[in-house]
C-alpha positions as a LaTeX table, in Angstrom:
\begin{tabular}{lrrr}
\hline
Residue & $x$ (\AA) & $y$ (\AA) & $z$ (\AA) \\
\hline
Met1 & $-14.90$ & 40.03 & $-14.38$ \\
Arg2 & $-16.39$ & 36.71 & $-13.23$ \\
Val3 & $-13.75$ & 34.33 & $-11.86$ \\
Leu4 & $-14.41$ & 30.65 & $-11.15$ \\
Phe5 & $-11.74$ & 28.93 & $-9.04$ \\
Ala6 & $-11.71$ & 25.16 & $-9.59$ \\
Ser7 & $-9.95$ & 22.36 & $-7.72$ \\
Val8 & $-10.68$ & 18.77 & $-6.74$ \\
Tyr9 & $-9.73$ & 19.61 & $-3.14$ \\
Pro10 & $-12.50$ & 20.52 & $-0.69$ \\
His11 & $-12.80$ & 24.19 & 0.28 \\
Leu12 & $-13.41$ & 25.95 & 3.57 \\
Pro13 & $-14.65$ & 24.94 & 6.08 \\
Glu14 & $-14.21$ & 21.27 & 5.13 \\
Val15 & $-10.44$ & 21.68 & 4.81 \\
Ile16 & $-8.44$ & 24.56 & 6.26 \\
Gly17 & $-5.14$ & 24.73 & 4.40 \\
Gly18 & $-2.95$ & 27.20 & 2.56 \\
Leu19 & $-4.73$ & 26.70 & $-0.77$ \\
Gln20 & $-8.14$ & 27.17 & 0.80 \\
Thr21 & $-7.27$ & 30.27 & 2.84 \\
Thr22 & $-5.43$ & 31.85 & $-0.08$ \\
Thr23 & $-8.46$ & 31.27 & $-2.31$ \\
Asp24 & $-10.79$ & 32.72 & 0.32 \\
Asp25 & $-8.66$ & 35.83 & 0.84 \\
Leu26 & $-8.39$ & 36.27 & $-2.92$ \\
Cys27 & $-12.15$ & 35.91 & $-3.38$ \\
Thr28 & $-12.80$ & 38.47 & $-0.65$ \\
Ala29 & $-10.36$ & 40.94 & $-2.20$ \\
Leu30 & $-11.81$ & 40.45 & $-5.70$ \\
Ile31 & $-15.33$ & 41.04 & $-4.43$ \\
Gly32 & $-14.07$ & 44.20 & $-2.75$ \\
Met33 & $-12.91$ & 45.56 & $-6.10$ \\
Gly34 & $-16.23$ & 44.74 & $-7.81$ \\
Ala35 & $-15.50$ & 41.36 & $-9.39$ \\
Gln36 & $-17.75$ & 38.31 & $-9.04$ \\
Val37 & $-16.26$ & 35.03 & $-7.83$ \\
Ala38 & $-17.24$ & 31.43 & $-7.24$ \\
Val39 & $-15.46$ & 28.24 & $-6.19$ \\
Leu40 & $-15.89$ & 24.71 & $-7.54$ \\
Cys41 & $-14.44$ & 22.10 & $-5.18$ \\
Gly42 & $-14.63$ & 18.55 & $-3.91$ \\
Leu43 & $-16.93$ & 17.56 & $-1.05$ \\
Arg44 & $-14.66$ & 16.36 & 1.76 \\
Glu45 & $-11.58$ & 14.40 & 2.70 \\
His46 & $-11.60$ & 11.15 & 4.68 \\
Ala47 & $-15.39$ & 10.79 & 4.35 \\
Val48 & $-16.89$ & 8.36 & 6.83 \\
Pro49 & $-19.19$ & 5.56 & 5.59 \\
Gly50 & $-22.75$ & 6.75 & 5.24 \\
Ser51 & $-21.85$ & 10.43 & 4.92 \\
Ser52 & $-23.59$ & 12.43 & 2.21 \\
Thr53 & $-22.03$ & 12.68 & $-1.26$ \\
Arg54 & $-24.75$ & 14.91 & $-2.68$ \\
Ser55 & $-23.63$ & 18.01 & $-4.55$ \\
Gln56 & $-24.55$ & 21.31 & $-2.97$ \\
Cys57 & $-24.07$ & 25.04 & $-3.38$ \\
Asp58 & $-23.84$ & 27.53 & $-0.53$ \\
Glu59 & $-22.78$ & 31.12 & 0.03 \\
Gln60 & $-21.76$ & 30.90 & 3.67 \\
Leu61 & $-18.38$ & 32.46 & 2.81 \\
Gly62 & $-19.89$ & 35.38 & 0.92 \\
Tyr63 & $-19.65$ & 33.87 & $-2.55$ \\
Pro64 & $-21.04$ & 30.75 & $-4.28$ \\
Val65 & $-19.20$ & 27.51 & $-3.48$ \\
Phe66 & $-20.19$ & 24.52 & $-5.60$ \\
Arg67 & $-19.31$ & 21.40 & $-3.61$ \\
Val68 & $-19.50$ & 18.31 & $-5.81$ \\
Ala69 & $-18.33$ & 14.70 & $-5.73$ \\
Asn70 & $-16.59$ & 14.95 & $-9.12$ \\
Pro71 & $-15.39$ & 18.52 & $-9.87$ \\
Ile72 & $-13.71$ & 17.49 & $-13.14$ \\
Gln73 & $-16.91$ & 15.98 & $-14.49$ \\
Asp74 & $-19.17$ & 18.76 & $-13.18$ \\
Leu75 & $-17.02$ & 21.71 & $-14.29$ \\
Ala76 & $-18.83$ & 22.04 & $-17.63$ \\
Leu77 & $-22.24$ & 22.22 & $-15.95$ \\
Val78 & $-21.10$ & 24.78 & $-13.37$ \\
Ala79 & $-19.41$ & 26.89 & $-16.04$ \\
Ala80 & $-22.53$ & 26.82 & $-18.21$ \\
Ser81 & $-24.83$ & 27.79 & $-15.34$ \\
Trp82 & $-22.66$ & 30.38 & $-13.60$ \\
Gly83 & $-21.00$ & 31.84 & $-16.71$ \\
Pro84 & $-17.45$ & 32.77 & $-15.68$ \\
Ser85 & $-15.29$ & 34.98 & $-17.85$ \\
Ile86 & $-12.27$ & 32.92 & $-16.78$ \\
Ile87 & $-11.70$ & 29.61 & $-14.97$ \\
Val88 & $-8.71$ & 29.44 & $-12.64$ \\
Val89 & $-7.71$ & 25.79 & $-12.19$ \\
Gln90 & $-5.78$ & 25.30 & $-8.97$ \\
Ser91 & $-3.45$ & 22.60 & $-7.74$ \\
Gly92 & $-5.10$ & 19.32 & $-6.89$ \\
Thr93 & $-4.56$ & 15.58 & $-6.99$ \\
Thr94 & $-5.29$ & 15.45 & $-10.75$ \\
Leu95 & $-4.50$ & 18.81 & $-12.30$ \\
Leu96 & $-4.38$ & 18.12 & $-16.05$ \\
Pro97 & $-7.83$ & 16.50 & $-16.39$ \\
Met98 & $-9.31$ & 19.60 & $-14.73$ \\
Val99 & $-7.40$ & 21.85 & $-17.15$ \\
Val100 & $-8.75$ & 19.89 & $-20.11$ \\
Ser101 & $-12.29$ & 20.16 & $-18.74$ \\
Ala102 & $-11.87$ & 23.91 & $-18.30$ \\
Leu103 & $-10.59$ & 24.42 & $-21.84$ \\
Glu104 & $-13.37$ & 22.31 & $-23.29$ \\
Thr105 & $-15.91$ & 24.77 & $-21.87$ \\
Gly106 & $-14.58$ & 27.40 & $-24.26$ \\
Lys107 & $-13.85$ & 29.74 & $-21.35$ \\
Ala108 & $-10.54$ & 31.49 & $-20.82$ \\
Thr109 & $-8.41$ & 29.24 & $-18.62$ \\
Ala110 & $-5.64$ & 29.92 & $-16.13$ \\
Val111 & $-3.67$ & 27.42 & $-14.04$ \\
Tyr112 & $-2.54$ & 28.64 & $-10.60$ \\
Leu113 & 0.31 & 26.40 & $-9.44$ \\
His114 & 0.56 & 26.14 & $-5.65$ \\
Asn115 & 3.01 & 23.25 & $-5.39$ \\
Val116 & 5.71 & 21.36 & $-7.30$ \\
Glu117 & 4.33 & 17.85 & $-6.90$ \\
Thr118 & 4.63 & 16.14 & $-10.30$ \\
His119 & 2.75 & 13.04 & $-9.11$ \\
Gln120 & $-0.39$ & 15.15 & $-8.74$ \\
Leu121 & $-0.54$ & 16.28 & $-12.37$ \\
Gly122 & $-2.35$ & 13.36 & $-13.98$ \\
Gly123 & $-0.38$ & 14.16 & $-17.14$ \\
Thr124 & 2.30 & 16.63 & $-18.23$ \\
Leu125 & 2.17 & 20.40 & $-18.23$ \\
Val126 & 3.03 & 21.88 & $-21.63$ \\
Pro127 & 3.54 & 25.43 & $-22.88$ \\
Asp128 & 0.31 & 26.50 & $-24.58$ \\
Pro129 & $-0.91$ & 29.99 & $-25.55$ \\
Thr130 & $-4.47$ & 29.06 & $-24.57$ \\
Val131 & $-3.40$ & 28.63 & $-20.94$ \\
Leu132 & $-2.26$ & 31.35 & $-18.55$ \\
Tyr133 & 0.10 & 29.88 & $-15.99$ \\
Leu134 & 0.45 & 31.48 & $-12.56$ \\
Ser135 & 2.87 & 30.41 & $-9.82$ \\
Asn136 & 2.78 & 31.23 & $-6.12$ \\
Ser137 & 6.52 & 31.93 & $-5.86$ \\
Glu138 & 9.70 & 32.34 & $-7.87$ \\
Phe139 & 10.70 & 28.90 & $-6.58$ \\
Thr140 & 7.55 & 27.32 & $-8.01$ \\
Ala141 & 7.88 & 29.18 & $-11.30$ \\
Gln142 & 11.50 & 28.14 & $-11.73$ \\
Arg143 & 10.76 & 24.51 & $-10.92$ \\
Trp144 & 7.99 & 24.23 & $-13.53$ \\
Arg145 & 10.08 & 26.14 & $-16.05$ \\
Val146 & 12.89 & 23.59 & $-15.70$ \\
Leu147 & 10.60 & 20.56 & $-15.60$ \\
Cys148 & 8.13 & 21.46 & $-18.35$ \\
Gly149 & 9.43 & 24.51 & $-20.16$ \\
Ile150 & 6.48 & 26.68 & $-19.14$ \\
Asn151 & 6.66 & 30.34 & $-18.20$ \\
Ser152 & 4.34 & 31.63 & $-15.50$ \\
Val153 & 3.37 & 34.89 & $-13.85$ \\
Val154 & 4.45 & 34.92 & $-10.21$ \\
Val155 & 1.54 & 35.88 & $-7.94$ \\
Pro156 & 2.33 & 35.20 & $-4.27$ \\
Pro157 & $-0.54$ & 34.01 & $-2.06$ \\
Leu158 & $-2.76$ & 36.92 & $-1.09$ \\
Val159 & $-2.82$ & 37.43 & 2.68 \\
Leu160 & $-5.28$ & 39.97 & 4.06 \\
Pro161 & $-3.42$ & 41.25 & 7.17 \\
Glu162 & $-6.55$ & 42.21 & 9.08 \\
Arg163 & $-7.61$ & 38.57 & 9.15 \\
Tyr164 & $-4.46$ & 37.49 & 11.02 \\
Phe165 & $-3.20$ & 40.49 & 12.99 \\
Val166 & $-3.61$ & 40.26 & 16.77 \\
Asn167 & $-0.92$ & 42.69 & 18.02 \\
Asn168 & 0.69 & 39.74 & 19.76 \\
Thr169 & 2.68 & 40.62 & 22.89 \\
Gln170 & 1.68 & 37.95 & 25.42 \\
Gly171 & 1.98 & 34.67 & 23.50 \\
Asp172 & 4.09 & 31.99 & 25.14 \\
Arg173 & 3.66 & 28.95 & 22.87 \\
Val174 & 5.71 & 27.39 & 20.09 \\
Leu175 & 3.10 & 27.04 & 17.38 \\
Phe176 & 3.21 & 24.07 & 15.01 \\
Val177 & 0.54 & 23.95 & 12.29 \\
Asn178 & $-0.58$ & 20.86 & 10.38 \\
Pro179 & 0.67 & 17.74 & 12.21 \\
Thr180 & 1.57 & 15.56 & 9.23 \\
Pro181 & 4.79 & 13.74 & 8.35 \\
Ile182 & 5.69 & 16.03 & 5.43 \\
Lys183 & 5.30 & 19.08 & 7.65 \\
Gly184 & 7.88 & 17.71 & 10.08 \\
Val185 & 5.70 & 16.43 & 12.89 \\
Glu186 & 8.45 & 14.05 & 14.05 \\
Ile187 & 10.80 & 17.00 & 14.54 \\
Met188 & 8.09 & 18.74 & 16.55 \\
Phe189 & 7.63 & 15.73 & 18.83 \\
Ala190 & 11.40 & 15.42 & 19.29 \\
Leu191 & 11.70 & 19.10 & 20.18 \\
Ala192 & 8.84 & 18.93 & 22.66 \\
Ala193 & 10.54 & 15.98 & 24.35 \\
Ala194 & 13.92 & 17.75 & 24.38 \\
Cys195 & 12.50 & 21.05 & 25.69 \\
Pro196 & 10.06 & 20.18 & 28.49 \\
Asp197 & 10.24 & 23.78 & 29.76 \\
Ile198 & 8.79 & 25.20 & 26.53 \\
Pro199 & 5.02 & 24.91 & 25.88 \\
Phe200 & 3.89 & 23.83 & 22.41 \\
Leu201 & 0.59 & 24.44 & 20.66 \\
Val202 & $-0.27$ & 22.06 & 17.81 \\
Ser203 & $-3.00$ & 23.26 & 15.45 \\
Glu204 & $-4.60$ & 20.92 & 12.96 \\
Ser205 & $-5.09$ & 22.16 & 9.41 \\
Trp206 & $-5.58$ & 19.60 & 6.66 \\
Gly207 & $-8.14$ & 16.90 & 7.21 \\
Leu208 & $-6.26$ & 14.18 & 9.08 \\
Asp209 & $-6.81$ & 10.50 & 8.60 \\
Pro210 & $-8.65$ & 9.41 & 11.79 \\
Gln211 & $-6.12$ & 6.68 & 12.61 \\
Trp212 & $-3.17$ & 9.05 & 12.16 \\
Arg213 & $-4.87$ & 11.68 & 14.29 \\
Ala214 & $-5.53$ & 9.18 & 17.09 \\
Tyr215 & $-1.90$ & 8.05 & 16.96 \\
Cys216 & $-0.60$ & 11.62 & 17.24 \\
Leu217 & $-3.01$ & 12.49 & 20.04 \\
Gln218 & $-1.79$ & 9.50 & 22.02 \\
Arg219 & 1.82 & 10.62 & 21.61 \\
Ala220 & 0.93 & 14.21 & 22.53 \\
Ser221 & $-0.81$ & 13.04 & 25.70 \\
Asn222 & 2.50 & 11.61 & 26.89 \\
Leu223 & 4.17 & 15.04 & 26.67 \\
Pro224 & 2.63 & 17.48 & 29.17 \\
Asn225 & 4.02 & 20.53 & 27.32 \\
Ile226 & 1.96 & 19.85 & 24.16 \\
Glu227 & $-1.51$ & 21.34 & 23.78 \\
Trp228 & $-3.52$ & 20.16 & 20.78 \\
Cys229 & $-6.29$ & 22.10 & 19.04 \\
Thr230 & $-8.64$ & 21.33 & 16.18 \\
Pro231 & $-8.72$ & 23.33 & 12.92 \\
Thr232 & $-9.99$ & 26.89 & 13.14 \\
Leu233 & $-11.27$ & 29.32 & 10.52 \\
Asp234 & $-9.89$ & 32.19 & 12.59 \\
Met235 & $-6.14$ & 31.76 & 12.95 \\
Arg236 & $-5.99$ & 34.80 & 15.22 \\
Thr237 & $-7.09$ & 32.49 & 18.03 \\
Val238 & $-3.78$ & 30.61 & 17.76 \\
Tyr239 & $-1.49$ & 33.48 & 16.75 \\
Val240 & $-2.50$ & 35.40 & 19.87 \\
Arg241 & $-1.05$ & 32.55 & 21.92 \\
Ala242 & 2.14 & 32.04 & 19.89 \\
Arg243 & 5.60 & 33.35 & 20.64 \\
Thr244 & 7.45 & 31.38 & 17.95 \\
Leu245 & 6.36 & 29.52 & 14.83 \\
Leu246 & 7.93 & 26.13 & 14.13 \\
Met247 & 7.85 & 25.03 & 10.49 \\
Pro248 & 10.27 & 22.09 & 10.01 \\
Ser249 & 8.83 & 20.94 & 6.67 \\
Leu250 & 10.38 & 17.96 & 4.95 \\
Trp251 & 8.72 & 18.46 & 1.57 \\
Glu252 & 9.54 & 21.31 & $-0.77$ \\
Glu253 & 7.35 & 24.15 & 0.42 \\
Ser254 & 6.33 & 26.15 & $-2.64$ \\
Tyr255 & 5.74 & 29.24 & $-0.49$ \\
Gly256 & 4.94 & 28.82 & 3.22 \\
Arg257 & 1.90 & 31.01 & 3.83 \\
Thr258 & 1.81 & 30.33 & 7.58 \\
Val259 & 5.17 & 32.10 & 7.86 \\
Val260 & 3.67 & 35.33 & 6.53 \\
Glu261 & 0.60 & 35.10 & 8.77 \\
Ala262 & 2.82 & 34.64 & 11.83 \\
Gln263 & 5.27 & 37.38 & 10.87 \\
Ile264 & 2.41 & 39.89 & 10.53 \\
Asn265 & 2.25 & 39.53 & 14.31 \\
Gly266 & 5.99 & 39.81 & 14.83 \\
Ile267 & 6.29 & 36.08 & 15.54 \\
Pro268 & 9.78 & 34.76 & 14.66 \\
Val269 & 10.01 & 31.52 & 12.69 \\
Val270 & 12.20 & 28.46 & 12.99 \\
Ala271 & 11.97 & 26.68 & 9.64 \\
Ser272 & 13.69 & 24.13 & 7.47 \\
Thr273 & 15.58 & 25.13 & 4.36 \\
Arg274 & 13.15 & 23.32 & 2.09 \\
Gly275 & 11.71 & 24.90 & $-1.05$ \\
Ala276 & 10.76 & 28.57 & $-0.89$ \\
Leu277 & 10.86 & 28.83 & 2.91 \\
Pro278 & 14.20 & 30.70 & 3.03 \\
Tyr279 & 12.84 & 33.37 & 0.68 \\
Thr280 & 9.44 & 33.66 & 2.33 \\
Met281 & 10.89 & 33.88 & 5.83 \\
Gly282 & 13.71 & 36.27 & 4.97 \\
Leu283 & 15.59 & 37.49 & 8.04 \\
Gly284 & 12.57 & 37.07 & 10.31 \\
Gly285 & 13.62 & 33.73 & 11.72 \\
Ile286 & 16.21 & 30.96 & 11.81 \\
Leu287 & 16.77 & 28.27 & 9.19 \\
Val288 & 17.82 & 24.73 & 10.04 \\
Asp289 & 18.54 & 21.88 & 7.65 \\
Ala290 & 15.60 & 19.49 & 7.75 \\
His291 & 17.93 & 16.56 & 8.41 \\
Ala292 & 20.11 & 18.27 & 11.01 \\
Pro293 & 20.52 & 16.66 & 14.46 \\
Ile294 & 17.76 & 17.54 & 16.89 \\
Ser295 & 20.36 & 19.41 & 18.96 \\
Asp296 & 20.63 & 21.96 & 16.13 \\
Trp297 & 16.86 & 22.42 & 16.18 \\
Val298 & 16.88 & 22.84 & 19.95 \\
Gln299 & 19.55 & 25.54 & 19.73 \\
Ala300 & 17.62 & 27.43 & 17.03 \\
Leu301 & 14.31 & 27.13 & 18.85 \\
Arg302 & 15.70 & 28.44 & 22.12 \\
Leu303 & 17.29 & 31.39 & 20.33 \\
Ala304 & 13.95 & 32.23 & 18.67 \\
Tyr305 & 11.95 & 31.72 & 21.88 \\
Met306 & 13.86 & 32.73 & 24.98 \\
Pro307 & 13.87 & 36.42 & 26.03 \\
Ser308 & 17.04 & 38.12 & 24.76 \\
Pro309 & 18.19 & 40.96 & 22.50 \\
Ala310 & 18.51 & 38.37 & 19.73 \\
Phe311 & 14.83 & 37.42 & 20.12 \\
Asp312 & 13.79 & 41.09 & 20.05 \\
Gln313 & 15.76 & 41.56 & 16.85 \\
Leu314 & 14.14 & 38.51 & 15.24 \\
Arg315 & 10.73 & 39.87 & 16.20 \\
Glu316 & 11.38 & 43.19 & 14.50 \\
Arg317 & 12.80 & 41.50 & 11.44 \\
Ala318 & 9.70 & 39.31 & 11.24 \\
Arg319 & 7.45 & 42.39 & 11.20 \\
His320 & 9.60 & 44.02 & 8.54 \\
Gln321 & 9.52 & 40.90 & 6.37 \\
Ala322 & 5.73 & 40.70 & 6.65 \\
Phe323 & 5.45 & 44.32 & 5.56 \\
Gln324 & 7.29 & 43.38 & 2.37 \\
Thr325 & 5.55 & 40.07 & 1.61 \\
Ala326 & 1.97 & 40.88 & 2.63 \\
Ala327 & 1.49 & 43.75 & 0.16 \\
Ser328 & $-2.03$ & 42.64 & $-0.75$ \\
Pro329 & $-2.91$ & 45.54 & $-3.12$ \\
Val330 & 0.19 & 44.82 & $-5.22$ \\
Ile331 & $-0.51$ & 41.09 & $-5.30$ \\
Leu332 & $-4.17$ & 41.60 & $-6.17$ \\
Gly333 & $-3.22$ & 44.01 & $-8.94$ \\
Arg334 & $-0.79$ & 41.51 & $-10.44$ \\
Phe335 & $-3.42$ & 38.77 & $-10.36$ \\
Val336 & $-6.18$ & 40.88 & $-11.93$ \\
Thr337 & $-3.87$ & 42.31 & $-14.58$ \\
Ala338 & $-2.76$ & 38.83 & $-15.64$ \\
Leu339 & $-6.34$ & 37.54 & $-15.85$ \\
Ala340 & $-7.62$ & 40.60 & $-17.69$ \\
Gly341 & $-4.86$ & 40.34 & $-20.27$ \\
His342 & $-5.60$ & 36.68 & $-20.85$ \\
Thr343 & $-9.35$ & 37.03 & $-21.24$ \\
Gly344 & $-8.98$ & 39.90 & $-23.65$ \\
Ala345 & $-6.35$ & 38.62 & $-26.06$ \\
Thr346 & $-6.08$ & 34.83 & $-26.12$ \\
Pro347 & $-8.01$ & 32.32 & $-28.28$ \\
His348 & $-9.41$ & 29.35 & $-26.34$ \\
Thr349 & $-9.96$ & 26.51 & $-28.74$ \\
Thr350 & $-7.30$ & 23.82 & $-28.53$ \\
Ala351 & $-7.08$ & 21.83 & $-25.31$ \\
Pro352 & $-3.74$ & 20.20 & $-24.34$ \\
Arg353 & $-4.30$ & 16.53 & $-23.57$ \\
Pro354 & $-2.68$ & 14.64 & $-20.69$ \\
Arg355 & 0.35 & 12.61 & $-21.75$ \\
\hline
\end{tabular}
């Protein structure tokens, strides 16, 4: 099997986000079982004037990554030269045009839905036998079923535990990943101000707009209990320092991969009730309504941070939840089975057009 993952978003190391790390873990696992993989992606976010926009291909991650300025336009050329048996189109800022381009290559096409953002479709998803739909959670699958009438195979994000496990016992920080408004950065700042005795570690993830980043850094510098770090390809460097994960997302999280990565290390989570977070977190943390008073967040954070029998119980529950959700062989098997069934039995002639 030759699998080409395609998205307009940049890939590692240009952007370090849930989509990118899930794709990388999936590629590594597929290679381990004998499949061949490649990634087609955009060049970069927030490019500075004068930076290069030349297409390039590298294998620094252990598989070919085609980095191009226009992935939708260049998909046909990459598919013709690399020869995938199936193209897996992933969530991006314009999903439907990429799906059309994939179908027009004549290759088997799957769509892996990683979010529920309708404004990023560039059209309307429709049920079509020539397209295999995959969703990263039951929440995502149900949302697209209600919105567009499509049925999808649920394949949770693959998390390779060995890439995130640090046997954490000494961490003392409240970890907050991805300082953006939709991830609840204002709640993080309010908590840091309200809990000066608790140290926070803020880790960048997505490419931040330079002006937004400078604004946040200025605010963080006024709070001595906030430490700020740039994006890292090895999240073990931050999990080893974390005691609690804070995930106060305001948007509808379609899964919440960071929760699983943290819970592998027995790190309890304080999260909002948005999207799939309650299901991903399970009993390994505390849920708070995203719009609750900051006093409610303070109470939850202290319970999930301060030494106590309740904290010890949350820590054990987090480990147990990770054992259930990070079953990578099961997830990989579900993914491969779905793709193999689609490549072997489905005609690929009629392309659904954006509406």
